[in-house]
Amino acid sequence: MNALTLQVVSPVPTDIDIANSIEPQHISVIAKNLNLNSNHYDLYGKYKAKVLLPVIDELKGVKDGYYVVVGGITPTPLGEGKSTTTVGLCQALGAYLDKKVVTTLRQPSQGPTFGIKGGAAGGGYSQVIPMDEFNLHMTGDIHAITAANNLLAAAIDARMFHESTQSDNALFNRLCAPNKQGNRRFNDVMYKRLKKLGITKVKPEDLNLEEVKRFVRLDIDPDSITWRRVMDVNDRFLRKITVGQGLDERGMVRETGFDISVASEIMAVLALTTSLADMRQRLGRMVIGNSRAGDPVTADDLGVGGALSVLMKDAINPTLMQTLEGTPVFVHAGPFANIAHGSSSIVADKIALKLVGPGGFVVTEAGFGCDIGIEKFMNIKCRYSGLRPQCAIIVATVRALKMHGGGPPVTAGKPLDPVYVTENVALVEAGCANLARHIRNTKAYGVNVVVAINQFSTDTDAEIGAVRLAALTAGAYDAVLCTHHAHGGKGAIDLGIAVQKACESATGPFNFLYPLDASIEDKIDAIAKSYGACGVEYSKQAEKQIKMYSKQGFSGLPICMAKTQYSFSDNPAVKGAPSGFVLPIRDVRASIGAGFIYPLVGTMSTMPGLPTRPCFYDIDLDTATGKVKGLS
């Protein structure tokens, strides 16, 4: 490959200054290094390209490369550097160890970029570039999801309005309006509804009055609607709104709200789909609520599944970008890691594994700590993809382990307590109980585990040694010190070597945590026990929802736990490796199109708010050069 040369300086400059200091290679160069020609991708400017799905078919005879997933210990609110580790490792494998490698990452939402967290391109000398394009519009996938989501939301309210104001016959005449020749017909999406209703007739004129009524009346229960509008901006004042207040809406007022775009089920569908045909089916079977009779109402019932697919037809192609050292990156999909599974797309991983081929590496990331991210990666993403990783990396920091050992709270935007910048081996050792549980849980899937210790300047040799010893004692394949934030790929060479050995020696069978044919409660119980819980307690609402989903035939789906990322338990203040607690399930919801049930362990915000001082204060445009300033 044609590696870019990093000129590393100390102290490490800001992320945006580093990103702006490197002139990226034209994306056609990155594509050529992957043996992609111009027929395999569509250019989006000089530094981005959409790689087209037919590449999978062309390469179907090629064996896959090694598959590596990056997770982490239970994090502090500051994060422990999973994305940076993912990028740094790939820079090491490609630019220093001469391996074919592709990084696969989620596309970040603009909400955190302008809010409190900042971007998600990695950091320091381990980043995806152009960093501003990565963190902002990129190739418009999130905008496509926003449009599709809101089209479905509009269709729901419009259908309820028209059903309330028209007779069965009037609805039928408009839904099956005659063509220019005077003939009525059902279109393709209508046949899906007819099949669902058990009606086998193929001509509109053959339906009797009862069949016409069943066909045209979705009879949506407004109180059951779970579908909300979305936008890719943090806006707390849209969390709860009232729609239908216009005079022309004839009093059809109801409460609803906005979520941030990446919380849309359509984002989860994009991440879990395996083909264009699969995406069409998933979009069509998304459930938006129930009829008054208790039957699920889908996007295809509303007649909009095909239109959603049209809006998403380009978004299904992963975006090719590059790291600071010229290694290739696929950026695709960005589902929430609480109410969804928090991993980049299956199609990006499948294409990448063929492109790197035997002996190459695809490194992807799982959102939040391993209790959430790795668990969902294994039990949801790997079920639908059929892919099996050989190695899992668990990112750890001395700072986070001190917190889990009993250190004072770590709060974003506030100075660290002195205990975090002075040596305290005993505190680190106590906190390693958290790391050990993550190692044991991850090893149970049948993969080798490598611990990546992200080093800070205040970490001492004794503290690093304590982490390494605890990791090996808990069963890690290896534990490696990493300095890729400060040194780029050079700082992750040892990690790359360890990962290569771990992949080459992986022989064990892959194990899921639970079988799909288990009951919803049994699957939830299996996950809760992996957290250290001794049992599960369900609210009446949760019990009601479980009964409803089981009756509707959805009990065979995997489980996607919506839980705090800051603790194994439901309480974010409880650190370390708690055990013997009862996990409360407040509610149970479902993303039927995406393909999972998601229990709510606590209150989950799906529309973040802006802080007092958002990141946008620092963001501006250098009007002389056209470059973005202040992104983090």
XYZ file of C-alpha atoms in Angstrom:
632
model
C 0.000 0.000 0.000
C 0.990 3.644 -0.424
C 1.285 4.692 3.220
C 1.117 8.323 4.263
C 4.011 9.495 6.449
C 3.152 10.939 9.846
C 5.293 13.695 11.330
C 4.548 13.096 15.011
C 5.071 15.979 17.442
C 4.747 16.277 21.203
C 2.615 17.411 22.918
C -0.083 15.978 20.664
C -1.905 18.782 18.778
C -5.693 18.974 18.546
C -7.430 16.332 16.457
C -8.542 18.784 13.791
C -5.062 20.320 13.519
C -3.545 16.860 12.995
C -6.234 15.952 10.460
C -5.719 19.199 8.536
C -1.947 18.706 8.478
C -2.224 15.569 6.305
C -3.153 15.725 2.635
C -5.278 12.629 2.036
C -4.655 10.441 -0.970
C -7.254 10.500 -3.706
C -9.780 7.832 -2.785
C -9.137 6.073 -6.102
C -5.634 5.278 -4.799
C -7.102 3.679 -1.660
C -9.557 1.751 -3.827
C -6.788 0.520 -6.133
C -4.863 -0.821 -3.132
C -7.948 -2.967 -2.451
C -8.063 -4.127 -6.102
C -11.213 -2.108 -6.731
C -11.600 -0.523 -10.158
C -13.761 2.434 -11.144
C -16.739 0.171 -11.895
C -16.807 -0.943 -8.270
C -17.519 2.455 -6.712
C -19.089 5.877 -7.174
C -16.983 8.904 -6.263
C -18.267 11.442 -3.735
C -15.627 14.127 -4.176
C -11.896 13.412 -3.996
C -11.730 11.620 -0.666
C -14.889 9.512 -0.416
C -16.483 6.805 -2.535
C -19.490 4.523 -2.248
C -18.449 0.896 -2.829
C -21.238 -0.913 -4.675
C -22.894 -4.080 -3.373
C -22.237 -6.240 -6.479
C -18.586 -6.399 -5.320
C -19.726 -9.105 -2.879
C -20.977 -11.281 -5.730
C -17.792 -10.791 -7.751
C -15.674 -11.918 -4.791
C -17.877 -14.725 -3.490
C -15.213 -17.313 -4.292
C -12.561 -15.525 -2.211
C -12.026 -16.757 1.335
C -12.544 -14.258 4.136
C -9.759 -12.609 6.086
C -9.530 -12.513 9.872
C -12.392 -10.769 11.692
C -11.566 -8.703 14.792
C -13.980 -6.786 17.024
C -12.942 -4.023 19.451
C -14.842 -3.581 22.720
C -13.924 -2.094 26.061
C -14.239 -2.245 29.808
C -17.065 -0.326 31.451
C -16.063 3.232 30.503
C -15.787 6.548 32.254
C -17.842 9.399 30.770
C -14.605 10.488 29.044
C -14.355 7.281 27.002
C -11.376 4.929 26.951
C -10.402 5.166 23.276
C -12.100 2.281 21.443
C -12.350 4.156 18.142
C -8.789 5.423 18.467
C -7.596 1.879 19.187
C -9.532 0.478 16.233
C -7.942 3.007 13.871
C -4.478 2.823 15.436
C -4.422 -0.975 15.207
C -5.324 -0.836 11.511
C -2.627 1.767 10.862
C -0.138 -0.586 12.534
C -1.295 -3.640 10.570
C -1.313 -1.844 7.221
C 1.459 0.747 7.401
C 3.979 -1.141 9.585
C 3.204 -4.878 9.459
C 2.408 -4.965 5.733
C -0.974 -6.656 6.131
C -4.064 -6.090 4.045
C -6.493 -4.426 6.424
C -9.807 -2.594 6.393
C -11.308 -0.708 9.317
C -15.115 -0.719 9.545
C -16.707 2.010 11.649
C -20.090 3.545 12.367
C -20.995 6.905 10.883
C -21.297 9.451 13.713
C -24.372 11.547 14.312
C -24.078 15.310 13.986
C -25.877 15.596 17.337
C -22.839 14.751 19.493
C -20.519 16.499 17.003
C -22.174 19.839 17.756
C -23.273 18.856 21.277
C -21.058 17.626 24.109
C -19.154 14.529 22.956
C -17.610 15.779 19.720
C -16.800 13.638 16.698
C -15.965 9.962 16.404
C -13.124 9.747 13.896
C -10.619 8.454 16.449
C -8.131 10.857 17.945
C -4.574 12.088 18.039
C -2.471 10.343 15.397
C -5.038 7.572 14.874
C -7.869 9.110 12.904
C -10.080 8.754 9.847
C -9.654 11.597 7.374
C -10.906 13.977 6.127
C -12.063 14.277 9.717
C -14.557 17.066 9.042
C -16.238 15.145 6.222
C -16.368 12.001 8.372
C -18.099 13.825 11.247
C -20.509 15.924 9.198
C -22.656 15.043 6.154
C -20.288 12.424 4.702
C -22.256 10.864 1.798
C -25.722 11.702 3.089
C -26.723 8.325 4.539
C -28.150 9.832 7.738
C -30.091 12.363 5.688
C -31.581 9.506 3.652
C -32.598 7.742 6.875
C -34.155 10.971 8.161
C -36.185 11.382 4.965
C -37.347 7.756 4.960
C -38.235 7.789 8.653
C -40.272 10.975 8.339
C -42.047 9.762 5.200
C -43.289 6.801 7.212
C -44.321 9.101 10.087
C -46.286 11.268 7.637
C -47.925 8.171 6.143
C -49.146 7.054 9.581
C -50.918 10.308 10.418
C -52.263 10.724 6.890
C -53.744 7.211 6.891
C -55.469 7.739 10.236
C -56.836 11.053 8.963
C -58.222 9.590 5.747
C -59.727 6.546 7.468
C -61.525 8.853 9.900
C -63.083 10.950 7.140
C -63.978 8.417 4.425
C -66.226 5.409 3.946
C -64.861 1.947 3.133
C -65.925 2.347 -0.472
C -64.335 5.787 -0.828
C -61.053 4.520 0.625
C -61.099 1.497 -1.672
C -61.830 3.617 -4.742
C -58.886 5.881 -3.990
C -56.456 3.124 -3.014
C -57.337 1.103 -6.108
C -58.117 3.937 -8.483
C -58.816 2.946 -12.120
C -56.041 3.486 -14.668
C -56.530 5.315 -17.977
C -58.167 2.227 -19.430
C -60.665 2.159 -16.582
C -59.223 -0.971 -14.976
C -58.601 -1.310 -11.256
C -55.568 -3.163 -9.966
C -53.621 -3.907 -6.829
C -50.012 -2.794 -6.884
C -47.185 -4.956 -5.532
C -47.207 -3.691 -1.958
C -50.972 -4.214 -1.706
C -50.522 -7.920 -2.437
C -48.374 -8.116 0.705
C -51.304 -6.842 2.762
C -53.755 -9.171 1.029
C -51.498 -12.132 1.785
C -51.218 -11.039 5.431
C -55.044 -10.942 5.605
C -55.326 -14.379 3.984
C -57.105 -12.970 0.933
C -56.054 -14.832 -2.224
C -58.070 -12.837 -4.765
C -55.989 -10.860 -7.281
C -58.564 -8.451 -8.747
C -60.056 -5.546 -6.752
C -63.551 -6.162 -8.162
C -63.553 -9.712 -6.726
C -63.376 -8.589 -3.086
C -66.612 -8.736 -1.100
C -67.662 -5.945 1.268
C -66.098 -7.584 4.342
C -62.812 -8.142 2.505
C -62.826 -4.539 1.274
C -63.276 -3.332 4.862
C -60.421 -5.485 6.175
C -58.171 -4.373 3.311
C -58.711 -0.607 3.622
C -59.081 -0.262 7.402
C -55.784 -0.389 9.246
C -57.692 1.047 12.235
C -54.479 2.162 13.933
C -54.725 2.657 17.685
C -53.139 6.113 18.226
C -52.013 5.143 21.749
C -50.028 2.200 20.363
C -47.938 4.173 17.851
C -44.221 3.825 18.551
C -42.931 5.495 15.380
C -41.630 9.053 15.909
C -40.147 11.686 13.648
C -36.374 12.224 13.653
C -33.721 14.837 12.959
C -29.923 14.734 13.266
C -29.623 17.557 15.794
C -29.740 17.540 19.601
C -32.988 19.338 20.491
C -34.493 18.634 23.898
C -37.630 20.679 23.157
C -38.750 18.198 20.513
C -38.750 15.212 22.857
C -42.501 15.610 23.366
C -44.728 17.486 20.921
C -48.336 17.669 19.785
C -49.263 17.193 16.129
C -52.506 17.779 14.246
C -53.341 21.223 15.617
C -54.016 22.767 12.187
C -57.610 23.596 11.292
C -57.512 21.252 8.288
C -56.604 18.236 10.462
C -60.117 18.210 11.927
C -59.143 17.794 15.549
C -56.902 14.774 15.047
C -54.483 15.889 17.747
C -52.055 13.452 19.363
C -48.866 13.552 21.392
C -45.653 12.280 19.826
C -42.044 13.443 19.650
C -38.743 13.506 17.822
C -35.769 11.181 18.208
C -32.292 11.801 16.897
C -31.908 10.264 13.424
C -29.478 7.520 14.439
C -32.121 6.205 16.870
C -34.442 5.418 13.954
C -35.155 1.749 13.373
C -34.232 2.381 9.747
C -30.635 2.935 10.878
C -30.659 -0.445 12.622
C -32.159 -2.011 9.487
C -29.328 -0.543 7.393
C -26.748 -1.948 9.796
C -28.216 -5.465 9.911
C -29.295 -5.932 6.309
C -27.392 -8.386 4.105
C -28.614 -7.379 0.632
C -30.890 -4.982 -1.236
C -33.693 -7.567 -1.234
C -33.217 -8.184 2.499
C -33.370 -4.438 3.189
C -36.633 -4.157 1.250
C -38.163 -6.942 3.334
C -36.927 -5.489 6.627
C -38.192 -1.984 5.845
C -41.594 -3.351 4.858
C -42.069 -5.374 8.041
C -41.199 -2.553 10.459
C -44.055 -2.318 12.982
C -45.288 1.208 13.755
C -48.007 0.270 16.245
C -51.079 -1.914 16.521
C -54.621 -1.886 15.252
C -57.381 -1.498 17.806
C -57.797 -5.267 17.540
C -54.189 -5.715 18.668
C -52.654 -6.729 15.332
C -49.254 -5.262 14.356
C -49.369 -2.590 11.626
C -46.351 -2.501 9.309
C -44.822 -0.107 6.801
C -46.048 -2.403 4.021
C -49.586 -2.249 5.439
C -49.309 1.506 4.923
C -48.059 0.917 1.370
C -44.780 2.748 1.941
C -42.166 -0.045 2.174
C -41.128 0.271 -1.451
C -40.775 4.055 -1.253
C -38.589 3.729 1.840
C -36.348 1.331 -0.077
C -36.012 3.822 -2.920
C -34.879 6.508 -0.476
C -32.333 4.053 0.973
C -31.018 2.513 -2.259
C -27.733 4.491 -2.238
C -27.332 4.456 1.539
C -26.921 0.668 1.492
C -23.502 1.067 -0.185
C -20.664 1.557 2.358
C -18.481 4.666 2.160
C -14.749 4.199 1.585
C -12.393 6.612 3.371
C -8.836 6.413 4.794
C -6.804 6.772 7.984
C -4.022 9.254 8.650
C -1.556 6.632 7.407
C -3.446 5.726 4.251
C -5.113 2.479 5.337
C -8.668 1.947 4.020
C -11.794 2.504 6.109
C -15.414 1.570 5.477
C -17.829 3.920 7.241
C -21.372 2.612 7.235
C -24.433 2.875 9.470
C -24.474 4.246 13.002
C -27.170 2.632 15.162
C -27.561 3.589 18.814
C -25.755 1.224 21.176
C -28.561 1.143 23.775
C -31.935 0.753 22.015
C -30.091 -0.790 19.048
C -26.972 -2.941 18.678
C -24.297 -0.250 18.181
C -22.209 -1.744 15.368
C -21.404 -0.746 11.798
C -23.007 -2.602 8.912
C -22.922 -6.256 7.974
C -22.501 -5.448 4.277
C -19.395 -3.333 4.977
C -17.840 -6.180 6.963
C -18.699 -8.767 4.303
C -17.211 -6.715 1.472
C -14.125 -5.903 3.547
C -13.482 -9.537 4.495
C -13.439 -10.510 0.822
C -11.240 -7.571 -0.168
C -8.520 -8.358 2.397
C -8.725 -12.100 1.711
C -6.927 -14.886 3.608
C -4.310 -13.512 5.989
C -5.826 -10.006 5.875
C -7.693 -8.294 8.699
C -11.029 -6.537 9.126
C -11.242 -4.643 12.399
C -14.596 -3.311 13.570
C -15.879 -1.708 16.758
C -18.734 -2.515 19.135
C -20.346 0.401 20.968
C -20.009 0.968 24.734
C -18.449 -1.627 27.060
C -18.319 -5.341 26.277
C -21.379 -6.056 28.448
C -23.452 -4.165 25.885
C -21.401 -3.812 22.684
C -19.672 -7.184 22.399
C -22.738 -9.044 23.674
C -24.955 -7.481 20.993
C -22.273 -7.873 18.329
C -22.083 -11.595 19.009
C -25.745 -12.403 19.638
C -27.407 -10.053 17.136
C -24.973 -8.990 14.409
C -23.162 -12.324 14.094
C -26.467 -14.228 14.001
C -27.694 -12.221 11.017
C -24.354 -12.006 9.216
C -23.195 -15.582 9.712
C -19.717 -14.160 10.380
C -17.571 -15.287 13.311
C -14.704 -13.238 14.786
C -11.413 -14.887 15.672
C -10.315 -12.211 18.137
C -11.902 -9.643 20.428
C -9.957 -6.685 21.789
C -10.904 -5.189 25.139
C -9.672 -1.607 25.558
C -8.739 -0.642 29.115
C -7.209 2.389 30.809
C -5.616 2.820 34.204
C -7.933 5.794 34.722
C -11.112 3.739 34.294
C -9.786 0.860 36.397
C -9.013 3.249 39.243
C -12.615 4.455 39.049
C -13.843 0.847 39.243
C -11.517 0.207 42.159
C -13.237 2.860 44.255
C -11.874 6.132 42.899
C -14.001 9.292 42.992
C -16.466 10.010 40.166
C -15.104 11.006 36.765
C -17.178 13.773 35.189
C -16.888 15.189 31.689
C -15.849 18.830 31.724
C -14.424 18.731 35.256
C -10.762 18.300 36.298
C -9.687 14.788 37.289
C -9.198 14.051 40.973
C -5.471 13.788 41.885
C -5.875 10.031 42.472
C -6.121 9.579 38.705
C -2.772 11.209 37.973
C -0.702 9.741 40.808
C 0.383 6.132 41.286
C -2.058 3.899 43.168
C -1.499 0.261 42.298
C -3.952 -1.037 44.901
C -6.792 0.983 43.363
C -5.922 -0.348 39.902
C -5.826 -3.929 41.152
C -9.231 -3.545 42.809
C -10.700 -2.129 39.598
C -9.408 -5.021 37.525
C -12.418 -7.045 38.712
C -14.336 -5.159 36.024
C -11.787 -6.073 33.357
C -11.725 -9.711 34.467
C -15.494 -10.128 34.111
C -15.418 -8.621 30.619
C -12.624 -11.028 29.663
C -14.473 -14.088 30.977
C -17.747 -13.076 29.318
C -16.054 -12.443 25.964
C -13.992 -15.645 26.046
C -17.227 -17.606 26.518
C -18.114 -16.886 22.874
C -15.120 -18.946 21.792
C -12.817 -16.125 20.673
C -9.330 -15.161 21.802
C -9.223 -11.979 23.870
C -6.437 -9.392 23.660
C -6.416 -6.492 26.117
C -5.240 -3.137 24.731
C -3.990 -0.886 27.531
C -4.277 2.705 26.341
C -1.489 4.594 28.061
C -1.751 8.076 29.519
C 1.332 10.114 30.393
C 0.646 9.777 34.133
C 0.375 5.963 34.106
C 3.291 4.235 35.855
C 5.053 0.978 34.984
C 3.730 -0.601 38.192
C 0.141 0.279 37.307
C 0.512 -1.010 33.734
C 2.070 -4.195 35.097
C -0.874 -4.702 37.438
C -3.338 -4.437 34.543
C -1.360 -6.846 32.392
C -1.078 -9.423 35.193
C -4.810 -9.209 35.977
C -5.703 -9.605 32.300
C -3.559 -12.692 31.811
C -4.791 -14.200 35.074
C -8.402 -13.744 33.881
C -7.637 -15.657 30.690
C -6.686 -13.031 28.128
C -4.558 -14.301 25.236
C -2.313 -11.250 25.689
C -2.323 -7.742 27.173
C -0.429 -5.028 25.321
C 0.536 -1.436 26.081
C -0.563 0.989 23.326
C 0.491 4.543 22.465
C -1.234 4.982 19.104
C -2.886 8.255 20.160
C 0.551 9.836 20.507
C 2.442 7.852 17.855
C -0.081 6.576 15.295
C 0.289 3.057 13.951
C 3.824 2.805 15.332
C 2.331 2.903 18.828
C 0.117 -0.127 18.108
C 2.651 -2.459 16.446
C 2.800 -4.738 19.498
C -0.990 -4.842 19.548
C -1.015 -5.763 15.861
C 1.421 -8.625 16.432
C -0.628 -9.917 19.371
C -3.857 -9.740 17.353
C -2.279 -11.589 14.434
C -1.115 -14.401 16.724
C -4.503 -14.520 18.449
C -6.301 -14.864 15.099
C -3.917 -17.509 13.778
C -4.343 -19.620 16.914
C -8.146 -19.326 17.144
C -9.591 -22.836 16.937
C -12.492 -23.031 19.369
C -16.162 -23.340 18.344
C -18.251 -20.173 18.389
C -20.920 -20.027 21.098
C -23.996 -17.827 21.420
C -25.168 -16.763 24.859
C -28.685 -18.095 24.323
C -30.718 -20.037 21.719
C -33.274 -18.082 19.704
C -36.032 -20.557 20.475
C -35.815 -19.784 24.190
C -38.571 -17.599 25.625
C -38.105 -13.830 25.772
C -37.768 -14.072 29.556
C -35.134 -16.820 29.390
C -33.050 -14.841 26.916
C -33.238 -11.729 29.093
C -32.267 -13.835 32.112
C -29.175 -15.213 30.337
C -27.963 -11.709 29.535
C -28.724 -10.450 33.050
C -26.655 -13.263 34.565
C -23.700 -12.240 32.374
C -23.919 -8.837 34.082
C -23.717 -10.513 37.509
C -27.434 -10.290 38.320
C -29.085 -12.982 40.383
C -32.492 -12.409 38.831
C -34.801 -10.168 36.808
C -37.808 -8.157 37.947
C -40.456 -7.128 35.394
C -42.866 -4.234 35.639
C -46.506 -4.892 34.728
C -45.951 -2.953 31.509
C -42.956 -5.159 30.608
C -44.953 -8.322 31.304
C -47.806 -6.998 29.143
C -45.451 -6.267 26.242
C -43.725 -9.651 26.450
C -47.118 -11.365 26.330
C -48.152 -9.242 23.321
C -44.937 -9.835 21.336
C -45.094 -13.555 22.054
C -48.711 -13.677 20.875
C -47.797 -11.750 17.708
C -45.103 -14.309 16.885
C -41.999 -12.250 17.651
C -40.585 -14.257 20.579
C -37.939 -15.895 18.359
C -36.003 -12.650 17.885
C -32.708 -11.911 19.662
C -32.594 -9.525 22.620
C -31.063 -6.039 22.566
C -30.772 -4.774 26.150
C -31.146 -1.001 26.609
C -29.047 -0.429 29.711
C -26.641 2.149 31.091
C -23.121 1.783 29.701
C -21.549 2.975 32.951
C -22.170 -0.123 35.078
C -22.798 -3.845 34.790
C -25.950 -3.129 36.807
C -28.867 -0.802 36.128
C -27.326 1.864 38.393
C -24.572 3.905 36.688
C -23.085 4.796 40.078
C -22.289 1.143 40.871
C -18.797 0.457 39.565
C -16.480 -2.542 39.501
C -18.049 -5.989 39.071
C -21.258 -6.006 41.145
C -23.127 -9.258 41.697
C -26.249 -10.522 43.418
C -28.444 -7.632 42.251
C -31.876 -7.893 40.629
C -32.097 -6.333 37.174
C -35.316 -4.317 36.729
C -37.025 -4.351 33.314
C -39.184 -1.221 33.035
C -40.616 -1.864 29.576
C -40.089 -4.086 26.542
C -40.243 -2.776 22.969
C -39.401 -4.167 19.560
C -37.718 -3.273 16.287
C -39.329 -5.961 14.163
C -37.853 -4.828 10.848
C -34.348 -4.650 12.249
C -34.996 -7.931 14.000
C -34.736 -7.664 17.780
C -36.678 -7.130 21.018
C -35.279 -4.408 23.258
C -36.019 -4.436 27.002
C -35.588 -1.086 28.759
C -33.583 -1.452 31.951
C -33.851 2.250 32.729
C -34.960 5.479 31.128
C -33.291 5.830 27.727
C -33.158 9.229 26.054
C -33.411 8.974 22.281
C -33.142 12.736 21.756
C -30.118 14.294 23.474
C -30.144 17.904 24.621
C -27.539 20.597 24.187
C -25.344 21.488 27.188
C -24.702 25.024 28.422
C -21.581 25.202 26.288
C -21.985 22.975 23.233
C -19.103 21.976 20.974
C -20.426 24.317 18.292
C -18.826 27.257 20.127
C -15.444 25.974 18.931
C -16.431 25.128 15.361
C -15.902 27.635 12.570
C -14.735 27.973 8.991
C -11.395 29.421 7.935
C -12.722 31.553 5.100
C -9.250 31.996 3.599
C -8.599 28.243 3.169
C -12.109 26.778 3.365
C -10.975 24.407 6.115
C -13.022 23.582 9.202
C -11.656 24.684 12.576
C -12.436 23.463 16.073
C -13.907 20.009 15.439
C -12.972 17.511 18.138
